[in-house]
Coordinates of N, CA and C in Angstrom, one line a residue:
X1 N 100.6 53.1 112.4 CA 101.0 54.0 111.5 C 100.5 55.1 111.6
X2 N 101.2 56.6 111.6 CA 100.3 57.6 112.3 C 100.0 57.9 110.8
X3 N 98.6 58.8 110.9 CA 98.0 59.4 109.9 C 98.7 60.5 109.4
X4 N 99.7 61.4 110.7 CA 99.7 62.8 110.2 C 101.4 62.8 110.1
X5 N 102.0 62.4 108.9 CA 103.3 62.5 109.1 C 104.1 63.6 109.3
X6 N 103.7 64.9 109.0 CA 104.4 66.3 108.9 C 105.4 66.5 110.3
X7 N 106.0 67.6 110.0 CA 106.8 67.1 111.4 C 106.2 68.4 111.8
X8 N 106.2 68.4 113.3 CA 105.8 69.2 114.5 C 106.7 69.6 115.5
X9 N 106.1 70.9 116.0 CA 107.3 71.0 117.4 C 108.7 71.4 116.8
X10 N 109.7 70.6 118.2 CA 111.2 71.1 117.6 C 111.4 71.0 116.2
X11 N 111.4 69.9 115.8 CA 111.6 69.0 114.3 C 111.3 70.5 113.3
X12 N 109.7 71.0 113.3 CA 109.6 71.7 112.5 C 110.1 73.3 112.7
X13 N 110.4 73.5 113.9 CA 111.3 74.9 114.0 C 112.5 74.8 113.5
X14 N 113.3 74.0 113.4 CA 114.4 73.3 113.3 C 114.6 73.5 111.5
X15 N 113.7 72.7 111.0 CA 114.0 72.8 109.8 C 113.3 74.3 109.1
X16 N 112.5 74.7 109.7 CA 112.1 75.9 109.0 C 113.2 77.5 109.3
X17 N 113.9 77.1 110.6 CA 114.9 78.1 110.7 C 116.2 77.6 110.3
X18 N 116.2 76.8 110.3 CA 117.4 76.4 108.9 C 117.4 76.7 107.4
X19 N 116.3 76.2 107.0 CA 115.6 77.2 106.0 C 116.0 78.4 105.6
X20 N 115.5 79.1 106.4 CA 114.9 80.8 106.2 C 116.6 81.0 106.7
X21 N 117.6 80.2 107.5 CA 119.1 80.7 107.2 C 119.9 80.5 106.1
X22 N 119.6 79.4 105.6 CA 120.2 79.1 104.6 C 119.8 79.9 103.0
X23 N 118.5 80.1 102.6 CA 118.2 80.7 101.8 C 119.1 82.3 101.9
X24 N 119.1 83.2 103.2 CA 119.0 84.4 103.4 C 120.7 84.5 103.3
X25 N 121.2 82.9 103.6 CA 122.2 83.1 103.7 C 123.1 83.3 101.9
X26 N 122.5 82.7 101.5 CA 122.7 82.3 100.0 C 122.6 83.6 99.2
X27 N 121.1 84.0 99.4 CA 120.8 85.4 98.7 C 122.3 86.6 99.3
X28 N 122.6 86.5 100.0 CA 124.0 87.4 100.3 C 124.8 87.3 100.1
X29 N 125.2 85.9 99.9 CA 126.4 85.1 99.6 C 126.7 85.8 97.9
X30 N 126.1 85.3 97.1 CA 125.2 86.3 95.8 C 125.8 87.6 95.8
X31 N 125.2 88.6 96.3 CA 124.6 89.5 96.6 C 126.3 90.5 96.8
X32 N 126.8 90.0 98.0 CA 127.9 90.9 98.6 C 129.4 89.4 98.0
X33 N 129.5 88.4 97.4 CA 130.4 88.1 97.2 C 131.2 87.7 98.5
X34 N 131.0 87.5 99.1 CA 131.5 87.7 100.9 C 131.5 85.7 101.3
X35 N 133.2 85.2 101.3 CA 133.0 83.6 102.1 C 132.6 83.2 103.0
X36 N 132.1 84.6 104.0 CA 131.9 84.1 105.0 C 130.2 83.3 105.8
X37 N 129.6 83.6 104.3 CA 127.5 83.5 103.6 C 128.2 82.1 104.2
X38 N 129.0 81.3 103.4 CA 129.4 79.8 103.5 C 129.2 79.2 104.9
X39 N 129.4 80.0 105.7 CA 129.3 79.1 107.5 C 128.3 79.1 107.8
X40 N 127.2 80.3 107.1 CA 126.0 80.5 107.5 C 125.2 79.3 107.1
X41 N 125.6 79.5 105.6 CA 124.6 78.4 104.6 C 124.9 77.2 105.0
X42 N 126.4 77.0 105.5 CA 126.2 75.3 106.2 C 125.9 74.9 107.7
X43 N 125.5 76.5 108.7 CA 124.9 75.7 109.5 C 123.2 75.7 109.6
X44 N 122.5 76.7 108.6 CA 121.3 76.2 107.5 C 121.2 74.8 107.3
X45 N 121.8 74.3 106.8 CA 121.8 72.9 106.3 C 121.8 71.9 107.3
X46 N 122.6 72.6 108.6 CA 122.7 71.3 109.5 C 121.7 71.6 110.5
X47 N 121.0 72.9 110.8 CA 120.2 73.0 111.5 C 118.9 71.8 110.8
X48 N 118.3 72.0 109.3 CA 117.5 71.4 108.9 C 117.6 69.9 108.7
X49 N 119.0 69.6 108.1 CA 118.8 68.0 108.9 C 119.0 67.6 110.1
X50 N 118.9 68.5 111.1 CA 118.8 67.8 112.6 C 117.5 67.4 112.4
X51 N 116.5 69.2 112.2 CA 115.3 68.7 112.1 C 114.8 67.5 111.7
X52 N 115.4 67.5 110.6 CA 114.6 65.7 109.8 C 115.2 64.7 110.6
X53 N 116.1 64.8 111.4 CA 116.5 63.7 112.4 C 115.6 63.8 113.6
X54 N 115.3 64.9 113.8 CA 114.3 64.3 114.9 C 113.3 64.0 114.7
X55 N 112.5 65.0 113.5 CA 111.9 64.1 113.1 C 111.0 62.5 112.6
X56 N 112.3 62.0 112.3 CA 112.5 60.3 111.8 C 112.7 60.1 113.3
X57 N 112.9 60.5 113.9 CA 113.4 59.6 115.5 C 112.2 59.7 116.0
X58 N 111.5 60.5 115.6 CA 110.1 61.2 116.5 C 108.9 59.6 115.9
X59 N 109.2 59.7 114.5 CA 107.9 59.0 113.9 C 108.5 57.6 113.4
X60 N 109.3 57.1 114.5 CA 109.9 55.6 113.9 C 110.6 55.3 113.2
X61 N 111.3 56.4 113.0 CA 112.3 56.0 112.0 C 112.1 55.7 110.3
X62 N 112.5 54.4 109.8 CA 112.5 53.9 108.5 C 111.3 52.9 108.7
X63 N 111.2 52.4 109.3 CA 109.8 51.5 110.3 C 108.7 51.6 109.2

């Protein structure tokens, strides 16, 4: 088992960019009430999910 289980590299980049995109889009959706922001919220969540999947694959999955 690895001592460091924190995401690094590409996984960390995907997670952070997805988080920033989601939070920014959520704020913009509440301020402007435009439904187009929902697509960016979904894209940010997808980036976060992808980052966690890359991290899980790199760290050995559920083992």
